[in-house]
Amino acid sequence: MEHKKNDTKTKETSRIDAFSDGVFGIAITLLVLELIQILHSQPDSGLLKTILHNWQSFLAFTIGFITILVCWINHHAAFEYIKKVDTKLMWINGFLLFVVTLTPFPTAILAEYLEKESRTAVAIFGFNYILISIAADSICTYAYNHHLIEEEHREFYYSYKLIYRYAIFFTLVAFLLCLVSVVIPLILYTLLFVFFAAPKEFSSRLYKIRKARKNNVKK
Amino acid sequence: MEHKKNDTKTKETSRIDAFSDGVFGIAITLLVLELIQILHSQPDSGLLKTILHNWQSFLAFTIGFITILVCWINHHAAFEYIKKVDTKLMWINGFLLFVVTLTPFPTAILAEYLEKESRTAVAIFGFNYILISIAADSICTYAYNHHLIEEEHREFYYSYKLIYRYAIFFTLVAFLLCLVSVVIPLILYTLLFVFFAAPKEFSSRLYKIRKARKNNVKK
Amino acid sequence: MEHKKNDTKTKETSRIDAFSDGVFGIAITLLVLELIQILHSQPDSGLLKTILHNWQSFLAFTIGFITILVCWINHHAAFEYIKKVDTKLMWINGFLLFVVTLTPFPTAILAEYLEKESRTAVAIFGFNYILISIAADSICTYAYNHHLIEEEHREFYYSYKLIYRYAIFFTLVAFLLCLVSVVIPLILYTLLFVFFAAPKEFSSRLYKIRKARKNNVKK
Amino acid sequence: MEHKKNDTKTKETSRIDAFSDGVFGIAITLLVLELIQILHSQPDSGLLKTILHNWQSFLAFTIGFITILVCWINHHAAFEYIKKVDTKLMWINGFLLFVVTLTPFPTAILAEYLEKESRTAVAIFGFNYILISIAADSICTYAYNHHLIEEEHREFYYSYKLIYRYAIFFTLVAFLLCLVSVVIPLILYTLLFVFFAAPKEFSSRLYKIRKARKNNVKK
């Protein structure tokens, strides 16, 4: 019976995984097109000069790449425990993919407006992070509430759900701080990367803290 | 024996699934290139102004994205019950992928001509929907008639086949109405999205209605 | 033991399948970028006029799409019987993918030079077909000679190998005929599409003819 | 139990394989966009003239294609023995994908600056090779040190790890030689291609040499 459950899981989630992997992979690779554009824009100046002059494009490429990679790592971690997929989950996942697909656009904005209109550029990129957090939270909450996850990991998955709820508040605060500063949001977004670089480790730490607290309350 | 049938299924349909998922994933992600184009077209005006001025591009991106996502969800649902793939089905599926691959083109038309030539732009997009419906209907009808679906789901699959037949007539009517109006077709296409957002639920409702009617006739 | 062989097969060929499917899927979807280009080139004339004026782009898109789809169907059929993959086969397959990846280039040539320099444009596209035939023949011959195919299908696979050998001669002749005419090569390429649209059926017919002839010789 | 280990392996590494295959496949296919650009840059001269005039673009396309193909073949070989994936390996693999995704950029540089600033163009391409070597070495070293590979292949995997360590030094030397010459680095990079075209055969030869030496020492 154990074996059969695994089989079903593979069948049920393999196509949503494959489609999502495709979208992540293409969105992350399309970022390079903005870099190639550089070469066509100033054909007369020297090569090294052209590259150094467009340092923001390389910074934006790196930020865009890490953003989508972090999304993929979190998607991978969230779907590892999901055993069933229904139409609604496909739509919520579709919303996440919508934001991931959009990501090359704010990345191109960063590349071109980081000097001219830094605050607006960072705010637009930050708005993207709010949407990603909402999408990630929706996936985990829906999967948790509708028992689409493996029963034995249900309690652990709750911490999972929590970290994306926190992410919404965190990205909202960072977004609002764009009104007053550019540096503070950038520090907060770096922290966000550090936290969600390893979502499994992050949520399992939270899980242990919550368990320890529960035990203390019992006593 | 159950197990063996599953194995064969995986082997037979896994590559057509993977190829289709790839095409869907790329077509949906290429849509963002039209958005990035915006940034290069008016480099002198402010960032927010440029974005707000091109609201049709964002609307077109969203419509294009939902269109391809709905196609993927329907493709996923239709192929779930297909257990065998022959060369003809590959060609019919190829026709569907042809239309999906084309979709970024009418989407770009929407973005650029929604203000200038709204009726023609909507009609071209609507023509795309007719082709998608014909392709979806052809896949289901062929799979049904040539017994490529699992025998136990054959009766249910019939309702499946029916909803895409309805879709052809629906999209045809909406297309013809483009001659007299822009608003009415847009409402009809929104309804189309709602119906085919959950093809499994839609067709199983139809299945129950048809079953109930049959039982009434028997009495 | 039967089961184990299947397992090994899946493990050995699944990644080369996935990589190839990705390349086919992207190459086929990139073709649409040439179509979108149309909208940016003549922004002042009417929408329908712009589309009708660029009919060659749509023809080229369709030809490019069918070319890559036929390649994928043939790739699918050729790899169905391959049970082992070694480094050399990866390189031969890499050569096929090289030509498939190139295909959007001759397609763009067709779109832009079909009126101006029809003979050269068709010849370049035809050169692409020679390369594809050589690549397909190399894959089948290598897999056959190095016993990478399932032993029970070995005899059948020989006919498979033959049809791609024929294709090399066929495409060579069509290419040389470009020196004298445009119409004759186009007819030959249409025939090529018809033959290789269903490679399995084509080679199994050849297999039966060869078997019948052998039996006649024996008598 | 054997069977279960295989199952786990498939589940653990299949998504990182699929995502990586997607990125490799897209990066390799995007290279063609640079070729298509040629057709738009000189619309007035003849077709054959335009193509021959841009021979560097075709050379760059070929070099870029082989580079990414060699990366994929090596990635395939390195992950064949990896049975478990943790978050850190995902990040190291992410670094490799970062460099692979970047590759179309130095390829475009080669195409446009090979005549004008050959030394800088080759040096930038060479810098890319250093990064690829470091990424490949990091993956193998991490997998080896953290026992993520199948235990029975551990000794063989050590030779695997070694060849990428050698590659770092090799690409570093070639990069520094760009300061004095263009021809010598190009010869060295060709040698690099030859060595890493068949990483499995290369490392197994090394493995045998090291084993023979060990046995000699024992005597």
mmCIF file of N, CA and C in Angstrom, chain A residues 72-136:
data_model
loop_
_atom_site.group_PDB
_atom_site.id
_atom_site.type_symbol
_atom_site.label_atom_id
_atom_site.label_comp_id
_atom_site.label_asym_id
_atom_site.label_seq_id
_atom_site.Cartn_x
_atom_site.Cartn_y
_atom_site.Cartn_z
ATOM 1 N N TRP A 72 12.245 28.921 -6.754
ATOM 2 C CA TRP A 72 12.238 27.522 -7.160
ATOM 3 C C TRP A 72 12.557 26.602 -5.974
ATOM 4 N N ILE A 73 13.567 26.978 -5.183
ATOM 5 C CA ILE A 73 13.948 26.152 -4.020
ATOM 6 C C ILE A 73 12.771 26.049 -3.051
ATOM 7 N N ASN A 74 12.048 27.159 -2.849
ATOM 8 C CA ASN A 74 10.890 27.138 -1.957
ATOM 9 C C ASN A 74 9.739 26.334 -2.560
ATOM 10 N N HIS A 75 9.542 26.468 -3.867
ATOM 11 C CA HIS A 75 8.500 25.700 -4.559
ATOM 12 C C HIS A 75 8.793 24.212 -4.417
ATOM 13 N N HIS A 76 10.059 23.855 -4.635
ATOM 14 C CA HIS A 76 10.514 22.478 -4.504
ATOM 15 C C HIS A 76 10.213 21.949 -3.103
ATOM 16 N N ALA A 77 10.532 22.750 -2.095
ATOM 17 C CA ALA A 77 10.340 22.321 -0.708
ATOM 18 C C ALA A 77 8.855 22.197 -0.374
ATOM 19 N N ALA A 78 8.033 23.136 -0.853
ATOM 20 C CA ALA A 78 6.605 23.135 -0.526
ATOM 21 C C ALA A 78 5.877 21.973 -1.187
ATOM 22 N N PHE A 79 6.286 21.634 -2.441
ATOM 23 C CA PHE A 79 5.599 20.569 -3.174
ATOM 24 C C PHE A 79 6.110 19.174 -2.810
ATOM 25 N N GLU A 80 7.222 19.110 -2.072
ATOM 26 C CA GLU A 80 7.758 17.802 -1.697
ATOM 27 C C GLU A 80 6.758 17.020 -0.855
ATOM 28 N N TYR A 81 5.989 17.729 -0.023
ATOM 29 C CA TYR A 81 5.072 17.046 0.882
ATOM 30 C C TYR A 81 3.650 16.983 0.338
ATOM 31 N N ILE A 82 3.418 17.660 -0.774
ATOM 32 C CA ILE A 82 2.070 17.651 -1.350
ATOM 33 C C ILE A 82 1.870 16.356 -2.132
ATOM 34 N N LYS A 83 0.811 15.627 -1.819
ATOM 35 C CA LYS A 83 0.620 14.325 -2.462
ATOM 36 C C LYS A 83 -0.527 14.332 -3.479
ATOM 37 N N LYS A 84 -1.400 15.330 -3.387
ATOM 38 C CA LYS A 84 -2.536 15.402 -4.308
ATOM 39 C C LYS A 84 -2.626 16.807 -4.876
ATOM 40 N N VAL A 85 -3.101 16.909 -6.117
ATOM 41 C CA VAL A 85 -3.269 18.217 -6.742
ATOM 42 C C VAL A 85 -4.698 18.319 -7.249
ATOM 43 N N ASP A 86 -5.411 19.378 -6.881
ATOM 44 C CA ASP A 86 -6.736 19.583 -7.472
ATOM 45 C C ASP A 86 -6.729 20.867 -8.316
ATOM 46 N N THR A 87 -7.860 21.134 -8.955
ATOM 47 C CA THR A 87 -7.909 22.266 -9.893
ATOM 48 C C THR A 87 -7.600 23.592 -9.206
ATOM 49 N N LYS A 88 -8.096 23.765 -7.978
ATOM 50 C CA LYS A 88 -7.851 25.031 -7.278
ATOM 51 C C LYS A 88 -6.366 25.237 -7.011
ATOM 52 N N LEU A 89 -5.682 24.173 -6.595
ATOM 53 C CA LEU A 89 -4.245 24.291 -6.341
ATOM 54 C C LEU A 89 -3.495 24.647 -7.629
ATOM 55 N N MET A 90 -3.982 24.113 -8.750
ATOM 56 C CA MET A 90 -3.385 24.456 -10.043
ATOM 57 C C MET A 90 -3.492 25.953 -10.305
ATOM 58 N N TRP A 91 -4.621 26.546 -9.930
ATOM 59 C CA TRP A 91 -4.819 27.976 -10.147
ATOM 60 C C TRP A 91 -3.961 28.816 -9.204
ATOM 61 N N ILE A 92 -3.862 28.358 -7.936
ATOM 62 C CA ILE A 92 -3.022 29.103 -6.982
ATOM 63 C C ILE A 92 -1.560 29.017 -7.433
ATOM 64 N N ASN A 93 -1.151 27.814 -7.863
ATOM 65 C CA ASN A 93 0.200 27.640 -8.408
ATOM 66 C C ASN A 93 0.370 28.497 -9.668
ATOM 67 N N GLY A 94 -0.703 28.584 -10.454
ATOM 68 C CA GLY A 94 -0.687 29.431 -11.646
ATOM 69 C C GLY A 94 -0.431 30.889 -11.294
ATOM 70 N N PHE A 95 -0.979 31.341 -10.177
ATOM 71 C CA PHE A 95 -0.746 32.717 -9.737
ATOM 72 C C PHE A 95 0.728 32.915 -9.372
ATOM 73 N N LEU A 96 1.325 31.913 -8.694
ATOM 74 C CA LEU A 96 2.760 32.003 -8.384
ATOM 75 C C LEU A 96 3.575 32.084 -9.672
ATOM 76 N N LEU A 97 3.232 31.224 -10.638
ATOM 77 C CA LEU A 97 3.968 31.222 -11.905
ATOM 78 C C LEU A 97 3.785 32.547 -12.643
ATOM 79 N N PHE A 98 2.603 33.155 -12.496
ATOM 80 C CA PHE A 98 2.336 34.467 -13.089
ATOM 81 C C PHE A 98 3.360 35.478 -12.578
ATOM 82 N N VAL A 99 3.579 35.484 -11.271
ATOM 83 C CA VAL A 99 4.516 36.448 -10.682
ATOM 84 C C VAL A 99 5.951 36.107 -11.084
ATOM 85 N N VAL A 100 6.269 34.801 -11.122
ATOM 86 C CA VAL A 100 7.620 34.389 -11.533
ATOM 87 C C VAL A 100 7.877 34.807 -12.977
ATOM 88 N N THR A 101 6.874 34.599 -13.837
ATOM 89 C CA THR A 101 6.993 34.976 -15.242
ATOM 90 C C THR A 101 7.177 36.478 -15.393
ATOM 91 N N LEU A 102 6.527 37.244 -14.520
ATOM 92 C CA LEU A 102 6.646 38.700 -14.544
ATOM 93 C C LEU A 102 8.039 39.175 -14.131
ATOM 94 N N THR A 103 8.704 38.403 -13.268
ATOM 95 C CA THR A 103 9.951 38.845 -12.626
ATOM 96 C C THR A 103 10.983 39.458 -13.585
ATOM 97 N N PRO A 104 11.196 38.924 -14.807
ATOM 98 C CA PRO A 104 12.152 39.600 -15.692
ATOM 99 C C PRO A 104 11.799 41.071 -15.952
ATOM 100 N N PHE A 105 10.526 41.450 -15.809
ATOM 101 C CA PHE A 105 10.140 42.848 -16.044
ATOM 102 C C PHE A 105 10.665 43.773 -14.942
ATOM 103 N N PRO A 106 10.357 43.553 -13.645
ATOM 104 C CA PRO A 106 10.980 44.405 -12.614
ATOM 105 C C PRO A 106 12.509 44.321 -12.622
ATOM 106 N N THR A 107 13.056 43.163 -13.058
ATOM 107 C CA THR A 107 14.515 43.045 -13.151
ATOM 108 C C THR A 107 15.052 44.010 -14.206
ATOM 109 N N ALA A 108 14.355 44.086 -15.356
ATOM 110 C CA ALA A 108 14.762 45.026 -16.401
ATOM 111 C C ALA A 108 14.601 46.464 -15.914
ATOM 112 N N ILE A 109 13.577 46.704 -15.095
ATOM 113 C CA ILE A 109 13.391 48.052 -14.514
ATOM 114 C C ILE A 109 14.586 48.399 -13.627
ATOM 115 N N LEU A 110 14.976 47.451 -12.764
ATOM 116 C CA LEU A 110 16.153 47.661 -11.896
ATOM 117 C C LEU A 110 17.363 48.050 -12.738
ATOM 118 N N ALA A 111 17.593 47.280 -13.830
ATOM 119 C CA ALA A 111 18.769 47.505 -14.670
ATOM 120 C C ALA A 111 18.774 48.910 -15.265
ATOM 121 N N GLU A 112 17.580 49.397 -15.625
ATOM 122 C CA GLU A 112 17.547 50.661 -16.354
ATOM 123 C C GLU A 112 17.252 51.881 -15.493
ATOM 124 N N TYR A 113 16.598 51.701 -14.347
ATOM 125 C CA TYR A 113 16.189 52.858 -13.551
ATOM 126 C C TYR A 113 16.851 52.915 -12.183
ATOM 127 N N LEU A 114 17.833 52.032 -11.909
ATOM 128 C CA LEU A 114 18.434 52.012 -10.573
ATOM 129 C C LEU A 114 19.151 53.328 -10.283
ATOM 130 N N GLU A 115 19.729 53.931 -11.298
ATOM 131 C CA GLU A 115 20.400 55.210 -11.099
ATOM 132 C C GLU A 115 19.412 56.376 -11.164
ATOM 133 N N LYS A 116 18.549 56.327 -12.221
ATOM 134 C CA LYS A 116 17.662 57.456 -12.465
ATOM 135 C C LYS A 116 16.553 57.590 -11.416
ATOM 136 N N GLU A 117 15.845 56.472 -11.135
ATOM 137 C CA GLU A 117 14.730 56.530 -10.193
ATOM 138 C C GLU A 117 14.813 55.364 -9.227
ATOM 139 N N SER A 118 15.866 55.367 -8.425
ATOM 140 C CA SER A 118 16.166 54.204 -7.586
ATOM 141 C C SER A 118 14.985 53.803 -6.698
ATOM 142 N N ARG A 119 14.311 54.802 -6.063
ATOM 143 C CA ARG A 119 13.260 54.454 -5.113
ATOM 144 C C ARG A 119 12.086 53.745 -5.795
ATOM 145 N N THR A 120 11.636 54.293 -6.920
ATOM 146 C CA THR A 120 10.525 53.671 -7.652
ATOM 147 C C THR A 120 10.922 52.265 -8.133
ATOM 148 N N ALA A 121 12.160 52.146 -8.651
ATOM 149 C CA ALA A 121 12.614 50.855 -9.170
ATOM 150 C C ALA A 121 12.623 49.794 -8.070
ATOM 151 N N VAL A 122 13.168 50.161 -6.892
ATOM 152 C CA VAL A 122 13.215 49.203 -5.777
ATOM 153 C C VAL A 122 11.802 48.888 -5.288
ATOM 154 N N ALA A 123 10.923 49.912 -5.247
ATOM 155 C CA ALA A 123 9.548 49.690 -4.784
ATOM 156 C C ALA A 123 8.809 48.713 -5.690
ATOM 157 N N ILE A 124 9.002 48.859 -7.028
ATOM 158 C CA ILE A 124 8.343 47.938 -7.957
ATOM 159 C C ILE A 124 8.867 46.516 -7.763
ATOM 160 N N PHE A 125 10.203 46.395 -7.595
ATOM 161 C CA PHE A 125 10.760 45.079 -7.335
ATOM 162 C C PHE A 125 10.205 44.523 -6.019
ATOM 163 N N GLY A 126 10.069 45.398 -5.016
ATOM 164 C CA GLY A 126 9.541 44.979 -3.717
ATOM 165 C C GLY A 126 8.092 44.547 -3.807
ATOM 166 N N PHE A 127 7.317 45.211 -4.659
ATOM 167 C CA PHE A 127 5.916 44.844 -4.844
ATOM 168 C C PHE A 127 5.829 43.403 -5.365
ATOM 169 N N ASN A 128 6.760 43.069 -6.251
ATOM 170 C CA ASN A 128 6.878 41.713 -6.762
ATOM 171 C C ASN A 128 7.058 40.703 -5.619
ATOM 172 N N TYR A 129 7.891 41.075 -4.624
ATOM 173 C CA TYR A 129 8.143 40.173 -3.492
ATOM 174 C C TYR A 129 6.889 39.967 -2.661
ATOM 175 N N ILE A 130 6.073 41.038 -2.523
ATOM 176 C CA ILE A 130 4.805 40.878 -1.790
ATOM 177 C C ILE A 130 3.938 39.838 -2.494
ATOM 178 N N LEU A 131 3.820 39.986 -3.814
ATOM 179 C CA LEU A 131 2.993 39.048 -4.592
ATOM 180 C C LEU A 131 3.514 37.613 -4.458
ATOM 181 N N ILE A 132 4.856 37.446 -4.536
ATOM 182 C CA ILE A 132 5.433 36.099 -4.394
ATOM 183 C C ILE A 132 5.086 35.514 -3.031
ATOM 184 N N SER A 133 5.217 36.327 -1.962
ATOM 185 C CA SER A 133 4.915 35.838 -0.609
ATOM 186 C C SER A 133 3.455 35.429 -0.497
ATOM 187 N N ILE A 134 2.553 36.261 -1.053
ATOM 188 C CA ILE A 134 1.124 35.926 -0.993
ATOM 189 C C ILE A 134 0.857 34.613 -1.730
ATOM 190 N N ALA A 135 1.482 34.445 -2.907
ATOM 191 C CA ALA A 135 1.287 33.213 -3.679
ATOM 192 C C ALA A 135 1.806 31.998 -2.909
ATOM 193 N N ALA A 136 3.008 32.116 -2.338
ATOM 194 C CA ALA A 136 3.600 30.995 -1.592
ATOM 195 C C ALA A 136 2.746 30.652 -0.380
#
